[in-house]
Coordinates of C-alpha atoms and ligand atoms in Angstrom, one line a residue:
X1426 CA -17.7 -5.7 7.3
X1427 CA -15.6 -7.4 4.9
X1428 CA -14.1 -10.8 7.0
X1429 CA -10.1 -11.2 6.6
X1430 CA -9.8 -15.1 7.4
X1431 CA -7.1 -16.9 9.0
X1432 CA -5.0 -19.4 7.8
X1433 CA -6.8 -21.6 10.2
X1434 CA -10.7 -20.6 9.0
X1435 CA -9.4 -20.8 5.1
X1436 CA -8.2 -24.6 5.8
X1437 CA -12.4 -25.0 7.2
X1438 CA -13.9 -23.3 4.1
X1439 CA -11.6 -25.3 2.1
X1440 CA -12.9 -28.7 3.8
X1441 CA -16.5 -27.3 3.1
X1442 CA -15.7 -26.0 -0.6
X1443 CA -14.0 -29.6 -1.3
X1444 CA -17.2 -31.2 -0.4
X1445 CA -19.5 -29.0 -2.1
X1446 CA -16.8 -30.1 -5.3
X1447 CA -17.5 -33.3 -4.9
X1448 CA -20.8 -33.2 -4.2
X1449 CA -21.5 -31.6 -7.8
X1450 CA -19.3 -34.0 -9.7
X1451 CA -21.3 -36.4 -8.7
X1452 CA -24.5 -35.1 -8.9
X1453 CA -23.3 -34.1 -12.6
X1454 CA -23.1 -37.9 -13.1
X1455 CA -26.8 -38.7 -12.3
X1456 CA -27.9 -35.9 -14.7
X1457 CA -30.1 -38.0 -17.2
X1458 CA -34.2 -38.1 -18.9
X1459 CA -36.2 -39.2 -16.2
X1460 CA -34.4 -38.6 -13.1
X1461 CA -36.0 -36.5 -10.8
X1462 CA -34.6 -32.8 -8.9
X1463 CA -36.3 -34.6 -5.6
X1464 CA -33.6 -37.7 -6.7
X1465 CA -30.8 -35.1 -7.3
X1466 CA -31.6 -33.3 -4.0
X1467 CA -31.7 -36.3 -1.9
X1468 CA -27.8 -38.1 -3.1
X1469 CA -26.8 -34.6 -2.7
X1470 CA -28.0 -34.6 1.1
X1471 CA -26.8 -37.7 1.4
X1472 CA -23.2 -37.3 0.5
X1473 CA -22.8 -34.2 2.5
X1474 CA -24.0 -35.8 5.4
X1475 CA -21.8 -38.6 5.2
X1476 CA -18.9 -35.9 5.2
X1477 CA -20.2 -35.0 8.7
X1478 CA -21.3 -31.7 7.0
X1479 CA -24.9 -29.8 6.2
X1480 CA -26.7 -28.5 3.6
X1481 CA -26.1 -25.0 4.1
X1482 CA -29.4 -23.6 2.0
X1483 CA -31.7 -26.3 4.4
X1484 CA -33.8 -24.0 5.8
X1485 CA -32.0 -20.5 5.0
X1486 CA -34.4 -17.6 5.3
X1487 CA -33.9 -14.7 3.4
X1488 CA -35.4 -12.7 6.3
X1489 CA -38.9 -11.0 5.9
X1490 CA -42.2 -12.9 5.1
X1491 CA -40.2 -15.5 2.7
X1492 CA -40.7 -19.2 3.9
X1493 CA -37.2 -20.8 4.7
X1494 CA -35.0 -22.7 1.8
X1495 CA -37.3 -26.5 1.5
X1496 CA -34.4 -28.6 0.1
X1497 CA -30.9 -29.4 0.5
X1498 CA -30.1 -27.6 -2.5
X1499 CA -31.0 -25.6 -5.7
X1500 CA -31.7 -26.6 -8.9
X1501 CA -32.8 -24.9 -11.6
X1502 CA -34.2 -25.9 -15.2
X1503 CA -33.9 -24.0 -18.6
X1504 CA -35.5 -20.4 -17.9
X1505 CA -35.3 -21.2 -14.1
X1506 CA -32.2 -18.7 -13.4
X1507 CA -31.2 -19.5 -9.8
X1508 CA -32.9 -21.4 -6.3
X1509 CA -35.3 -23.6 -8.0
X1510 CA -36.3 -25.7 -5.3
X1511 CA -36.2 -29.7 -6.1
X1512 CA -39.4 -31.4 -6.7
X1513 CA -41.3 -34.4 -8.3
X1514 CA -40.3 -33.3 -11.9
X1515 CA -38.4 -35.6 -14.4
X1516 CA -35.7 -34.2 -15.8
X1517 CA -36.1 -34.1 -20.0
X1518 CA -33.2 -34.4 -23.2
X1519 CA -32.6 -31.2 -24.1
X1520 CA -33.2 -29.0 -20.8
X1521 CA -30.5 -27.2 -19.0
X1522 CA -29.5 -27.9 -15.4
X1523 CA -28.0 -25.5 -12.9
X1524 CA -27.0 -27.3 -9.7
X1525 CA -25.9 -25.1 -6.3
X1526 CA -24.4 -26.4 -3.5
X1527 CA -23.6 -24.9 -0.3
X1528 CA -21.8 -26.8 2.8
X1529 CA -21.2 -26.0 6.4
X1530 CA -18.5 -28.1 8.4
X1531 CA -16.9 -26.8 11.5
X1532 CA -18.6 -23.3 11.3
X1533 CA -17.6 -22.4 7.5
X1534 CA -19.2 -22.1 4.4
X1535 CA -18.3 -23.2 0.7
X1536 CA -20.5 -22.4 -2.0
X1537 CA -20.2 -23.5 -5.9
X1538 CA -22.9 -24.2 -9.3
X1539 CA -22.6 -25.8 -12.5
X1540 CA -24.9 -26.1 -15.2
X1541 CA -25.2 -29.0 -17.2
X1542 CA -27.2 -30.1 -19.9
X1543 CA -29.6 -33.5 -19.8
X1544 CA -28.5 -35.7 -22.9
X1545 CA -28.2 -33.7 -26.1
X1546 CA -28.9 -30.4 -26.1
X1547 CA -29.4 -27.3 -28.5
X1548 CA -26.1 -25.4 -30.5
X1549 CA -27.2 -22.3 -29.0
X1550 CA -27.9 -23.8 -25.2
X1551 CA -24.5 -25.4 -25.3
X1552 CA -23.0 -21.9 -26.2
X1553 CA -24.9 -20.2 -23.3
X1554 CA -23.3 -22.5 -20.6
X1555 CA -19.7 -22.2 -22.8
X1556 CA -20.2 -18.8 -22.3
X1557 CA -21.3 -18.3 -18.5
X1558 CA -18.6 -20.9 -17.6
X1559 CA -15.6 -19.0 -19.2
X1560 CA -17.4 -15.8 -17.8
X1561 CA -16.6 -17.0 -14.5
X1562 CA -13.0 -18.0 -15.2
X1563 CA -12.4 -14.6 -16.5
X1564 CA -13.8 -12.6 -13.5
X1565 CA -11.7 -15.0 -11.4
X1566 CA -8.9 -14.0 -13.0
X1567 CA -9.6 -10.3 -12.1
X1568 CA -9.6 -11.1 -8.5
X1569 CA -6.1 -10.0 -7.9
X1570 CA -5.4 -7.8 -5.0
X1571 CA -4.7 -4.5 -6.9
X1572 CA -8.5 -5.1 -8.1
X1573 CA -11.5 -3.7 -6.8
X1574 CA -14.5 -6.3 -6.5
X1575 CA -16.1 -4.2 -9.7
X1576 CA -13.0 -5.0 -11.9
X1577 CA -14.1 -8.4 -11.5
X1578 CA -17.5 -7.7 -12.0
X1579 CA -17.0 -5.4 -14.9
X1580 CA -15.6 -8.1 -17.2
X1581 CA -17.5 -10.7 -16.8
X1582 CA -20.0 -8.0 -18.1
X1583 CA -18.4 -7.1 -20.9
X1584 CA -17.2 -10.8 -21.7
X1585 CA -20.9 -12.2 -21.3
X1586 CA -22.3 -9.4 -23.4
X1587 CA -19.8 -9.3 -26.1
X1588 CA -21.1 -12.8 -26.7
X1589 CA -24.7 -11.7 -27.5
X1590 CA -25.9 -12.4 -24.0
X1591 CA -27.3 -10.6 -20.4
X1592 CA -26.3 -10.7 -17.4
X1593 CA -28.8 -10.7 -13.9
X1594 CA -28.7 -8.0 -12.5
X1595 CA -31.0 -8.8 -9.5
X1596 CA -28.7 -11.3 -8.0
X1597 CA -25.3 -11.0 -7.4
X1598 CA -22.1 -13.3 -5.9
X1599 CA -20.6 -12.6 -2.2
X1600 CA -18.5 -12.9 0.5
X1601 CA -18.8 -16.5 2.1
X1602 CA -16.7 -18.2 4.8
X1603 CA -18.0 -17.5 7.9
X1604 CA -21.9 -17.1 6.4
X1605 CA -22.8 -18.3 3.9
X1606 CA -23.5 -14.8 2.8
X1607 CA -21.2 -12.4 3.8
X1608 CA -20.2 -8.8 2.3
X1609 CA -18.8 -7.5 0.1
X1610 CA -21.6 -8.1 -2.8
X1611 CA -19.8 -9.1 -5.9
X1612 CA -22.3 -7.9 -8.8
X1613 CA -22.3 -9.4 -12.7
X1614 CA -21.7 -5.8 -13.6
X1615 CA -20.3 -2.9 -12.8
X1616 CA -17.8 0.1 -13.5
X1617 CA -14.1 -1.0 -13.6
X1618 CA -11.9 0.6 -10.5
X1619 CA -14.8 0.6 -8.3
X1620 CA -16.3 -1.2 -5.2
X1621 CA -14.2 -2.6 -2.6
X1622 CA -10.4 -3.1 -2.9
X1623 CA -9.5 -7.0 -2.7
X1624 CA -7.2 -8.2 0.0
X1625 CA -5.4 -10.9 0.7
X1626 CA -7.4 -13.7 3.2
X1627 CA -10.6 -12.3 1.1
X1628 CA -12.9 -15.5 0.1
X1629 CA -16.0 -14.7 -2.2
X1630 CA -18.5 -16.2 -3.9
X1631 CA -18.2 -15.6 -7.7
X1632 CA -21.4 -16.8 -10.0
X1633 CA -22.5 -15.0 -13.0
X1634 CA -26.3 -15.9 -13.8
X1635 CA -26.2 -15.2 -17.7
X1636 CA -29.7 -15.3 -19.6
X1637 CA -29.7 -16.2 -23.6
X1638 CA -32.2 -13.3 -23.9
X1639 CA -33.4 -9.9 -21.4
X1640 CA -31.4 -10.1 -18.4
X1641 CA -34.9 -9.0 -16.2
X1642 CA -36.1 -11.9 -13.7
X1643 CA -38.9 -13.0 -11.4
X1644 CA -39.7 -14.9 -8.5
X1645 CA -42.4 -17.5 -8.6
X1646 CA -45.0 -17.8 -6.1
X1647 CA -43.3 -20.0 -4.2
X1648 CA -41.1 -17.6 -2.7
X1649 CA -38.0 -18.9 -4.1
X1650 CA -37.4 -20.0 -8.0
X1651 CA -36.2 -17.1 -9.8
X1652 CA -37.0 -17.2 -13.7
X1653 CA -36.1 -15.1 -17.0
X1654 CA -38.8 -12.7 -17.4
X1655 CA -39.0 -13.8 -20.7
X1656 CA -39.0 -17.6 -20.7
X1657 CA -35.7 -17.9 -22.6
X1658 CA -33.1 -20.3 -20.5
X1659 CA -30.2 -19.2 -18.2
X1660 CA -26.5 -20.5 -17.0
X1661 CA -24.9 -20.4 -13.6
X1662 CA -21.4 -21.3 -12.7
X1663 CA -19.8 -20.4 -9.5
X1664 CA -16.5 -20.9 -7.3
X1665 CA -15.8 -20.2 -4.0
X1666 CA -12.2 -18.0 -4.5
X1667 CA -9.5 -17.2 -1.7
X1668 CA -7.7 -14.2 -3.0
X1669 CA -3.8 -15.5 -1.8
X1670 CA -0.5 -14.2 -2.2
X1671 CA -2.0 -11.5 -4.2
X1672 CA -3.6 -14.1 -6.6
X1673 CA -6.9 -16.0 -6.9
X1674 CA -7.1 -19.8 -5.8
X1675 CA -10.2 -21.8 -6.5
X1676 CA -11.1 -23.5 -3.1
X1677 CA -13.8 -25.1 -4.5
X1678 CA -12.3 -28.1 -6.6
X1679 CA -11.8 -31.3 -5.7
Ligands
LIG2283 N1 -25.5 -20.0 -4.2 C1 -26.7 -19.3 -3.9 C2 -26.5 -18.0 -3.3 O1 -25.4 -17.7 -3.0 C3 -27.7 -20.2 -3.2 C4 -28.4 -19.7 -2.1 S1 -29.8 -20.7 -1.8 C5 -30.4 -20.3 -0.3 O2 -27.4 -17.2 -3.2 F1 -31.4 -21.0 -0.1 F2 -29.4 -20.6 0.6 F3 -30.6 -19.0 -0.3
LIG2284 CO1 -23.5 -18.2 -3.9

């Protein structure tokens, strides 16, 4: 069941998308060698509490034998694709940083990643996020309300690998506003004029995962941290996107 908010609910996700903004723009800021994902996680939890909001991936369970989400929120180095859980690790020059953060206020949901690189980092790594980032743009673009959710999905497909690139199939962007996951699914890929037709009041989750090499991923034993199959790195950008007055707004900037 695809959820058709009200004006009301789309003011709450925007509250909750605003913080999640914020949240990453400054967590972008204390991306340097030696600072820890524990570090990153914990002014992350902190801001959002001080917003009189919560973490939304504390303690999400993905259902089955899984254990439930550890941390506040997700980050993920180099060939760690998506829900690396923060830890005691120092963050090196050179490696690539996807940060995801989720927020629920007053019952609703905003969702949004970034990666960003830790000092200086490689011609080809700074290409990878140029080209994930712009990926993203140009789905949100095709969410237009004559679109079907594949239109969207199909070219940021085509964009990603015209660019020499993959795109994760495993894992895919969503509905979000009332959950944090909601339907419909919104894929990296697909066949243009499919999936479900876009409607005004629609808010989703858009976030292509683009690996440099194979697009084929793995979880790690932990339950949680997906990685390329083949150790090459990975870029995730994501917005949370109200389709209104026929057009696509980004409700998660600040
Ligand atoms: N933005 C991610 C997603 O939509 C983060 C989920 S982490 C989780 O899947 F812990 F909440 F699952
Ligand atoms: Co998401």
């Amino acid at each position: 069941m695809i959820y058709i908010k009200t004006k009301k609910e789309i003011d709450f996700i925007h509250e909750s998308c605003k913080i999640v903004a914020e949240t990453l723009q400054l967590l972008k800021r204390n991306v340097r060698p030696g600072v820890t994902t524990k570090e990153i996680d914990q002014i992350a939890e902190d801001y959002i509490l001080s917003n009189n909001a919560i973490a939304a991936f504390k303690g999400y369970s993905q259902g089955g034998s899984s254990v439930d989400y550890p941390a506040s929120i997700c980050i993920s180095i180099d060939e760690e694709v998506v829900h690396g859980i923060p830890r005691n690790r120092a963050l090196k020059e050179g490696e690539i940083v996807s940060l995801d953060v989720g927020v629920e206020k007053n019952g609703y949901f905003g969702d949004a990643a970034l990666t960003v690189g830790v000092g200086n980092i490689s011609e080809e790594k700074k290409k990878l996020m140029e080209v994930t980032e712009r990926s993203l743009y140009i789905g949100i673009e095709h969410a237009v309300e004559k679109n079907r959710v594949h239109d969207i999905s199909f070219a940021v497909q085509e964009y990603v690998e015209a660019n020499g690139f993959s795109v994760v199939r495993d894992l895919c962007g969503h509905g979000v506003g009332r959950h944090l996951h909601e339907e419909p699914s919104v894929p990296n890929f697909g066949k243009k004029g499919t999936g479900h037709k876009l409607k005004n009041g629609m808010t989703i989750a858009i976030e292509p995962m683009v690996n440099m090499g194979k697009y084929v991923v793995k979880t790690l034993f932990d339950g949680w941290t997906v990685v390329t199959a083949d150790g090459m790195p990975s870029a995730h950008f994501e917005h949370t996107v109200l389709i209104n007055n026929g057009k696509p707004e980004i409700l998660s900037v600040c």
